[in-house]
Amino acid sequence: MTAPDDRLAELRNNLAAVRSRIDRGCAAAGRSGSEITLIAVTKFFPVTDVALLAELGVTDVGESRDQDASVKAVELAEHTSLGVRWHFIGRLQTNKARSVARYADLVHSVDRQSLADALADGARRAERAALDVLVQLSLDDTADTDDGDSGRGGEKADDLLRLADRIAGSDVLRLAGIMAIAPLHGDPDRAFSRLAEVAERLREHHPAAGIVSAGMSDDLEAALQHGATHVRIGTALLGRRTPQFR
Ligand SMILES: *Cc1c(COP(=O)(O)O)cnc(C)c1O
């Protein structure tokens, strides 16, 4: 185990490197780093890391598994008096939605109506006035060598925009924008340019849905080039996770 002081120093160094990548990536895209929200993806790391990051000024935290996130959200108060915003970024089973709706500030991974319904139900039960959500666009077909604008991608976008319309009509969910993960094997530039097109269509119908959540440790610059407002950074900030987890 790394001693807490060493870990703090390590996180401080990593954070400085990530912030400078964001600033340079934004400059290359004619944007300002101050427009970007950095989300520290703390999955598989302990809640003490969340507390250290909060002390370093990182107050947006991403988690991808409810069983871990729900515990950390409760335990954080034992480690710091600072509050953080919890972003749920992982694939979400409908039967976990009620739990996530209790602690999440923003759910990034809404990809189907049944999940939107379950989150709305959970938010009402938790007596929340509102729960912010993003619709998740699948970019898997952009990894193919053939045309990424072909039928399947277009249909997916249409389906997603229909889902967005339904969410926008919800009494408790608030449609805040769009999220995507670049395909593991494929050109992130091409994937994120497709995301940017769909994000623009989304904003035409829903001007308040301005969040574009895209960019991870390996493809942060490409995401910034294509309009990401929120980047989700794990490895570059916290170090490598156990290899079987991506
Ligand atoms: C794990 C994860 C990240 C962080 O990935 P890194 O490559 O470690 O930066 C970002 N987004 C999602 C959805 C994730 O599951």
Tab-separated table of N, CA and C in Angstrom, residues 5 31 33 73 75 79 81 92 95 98 117 125 140 151 169 205 214 232 239:
chain	number	residue	atom	x	y	z
A	5	ASP	N	0.336	10.173	2.037
A	5	ASP	CA	1.049	11.359	1.537
A	5	ASP	C	1.625	11.105	0.156
A	31	ARG	N	-10.474	26.022	-28.288
A	31	ARG	CA	-11.396	26.108	-27.160
A	31	ARG	C	-10.615	26.469	-25.907
A	33	GLY	N	-9.765	25.449	-21.876
A	33	GLY	CA	-9.812	24.363	-20.899
A	33	GLY	C	-10.826	24.611	-19.798
A	73	ALA	N	-20.433	6.313	-2.033
A	73	ALA	CA	-21.221	7.543	-1.862
A	73	ALA	C	-21.581	7.741	-0.390
A	75	GLU	N	-19.787	6.228	2.205
A	75	GLU	CA	-18.573	6.261	3.036
A	75	GLU	C	-17.730	7.526	2.880
A	79	HIS	N	-14.368	10.345	5.280
A	79	HIS	CA	-12.999	10.657	4.877
A	79	HIS	C	-12.762	12.122	4.537
A	81	SER	N	-14.934	16.236	4.483
A	81	SER	CA	-16.176	17.001	4.601
A	81	SER	C	-16.568	17.599	3.256
A	92	LEU	N	-25.956	-0.033	-17.174
A	92	LEU	CA	-26.818	-0.092	-15.999
A	92	LEU	C	-27.969	-1.055	-16.224
A	95	ASN	N	-32.674	-3.310	-12.885
A	95	ASN	CA	-32.937	-3.589	-11.465
A	95	ASN	C	-31.987	-2.853	-10.512
A	98	ARG	N	-32.986	1.852	-9.362
A	98	ARG	CA	-33.555	2.497	-8.182
A	98	ARG	C	-32.452	2.923	-7.214
A	117	ASP	N	-37.369	4.656	-17.690
A	117	ASP	CA	-38.551	4.492	-16.835
A	117	ASP	C	-38.153	4.079	-15.420
A	125	ARG	N	-39.279	7.688	-6.041
A	125	ARG	CA	-39.251	7.014	-4.736
A	125	ARG	C	-38.268	7.681	-3.785
A	140	ASP	N	-20.262	1.625	-31.874
A	140	ASP	CA	-19.557	0.398	-32.281
A	140	ASP	C	-19.446	0.261	-33.790
A	151	GLY	N	-26.610	2.994	-43.073
A	151	GLY	CA	-27.920	2.819	-42.458
A	151	GLY	C	-27.937	2.558	-40.974
A	169	GLY	N	-39.887	14.589	-22.024
A	169	GLY	CA	-41.270	14.724	-21.580
A	169	GLY	C	-41.514	14.191	-20.179
A	205	HIS	N	-33.289	19.999	-31.170
A	205	HIS	CA	-34.592	19.721	-30.568
A	205	HIS	C	-34.640	20.105	-29.096
A	214	ALA	N	-17.498	12.620	-23.446
A	214	ALA	CA	-16.677	11.781	-24.331
A	214	ALA	C	-15.217	12.008	-23.990
A	232	ARG	N	-13.983	11.785	-19.163
A	232	ARG	CA	-14.028	10.773	-18.092
A	232	ARG	C	-12.671	10.083	-18.028
A	239	GLY	N	-3.966	5.664	-12.170
A	239	GLY	CA	-3.070	4.542	-12.425
A	239	GLY	C	-3.832	3.391	-13.046
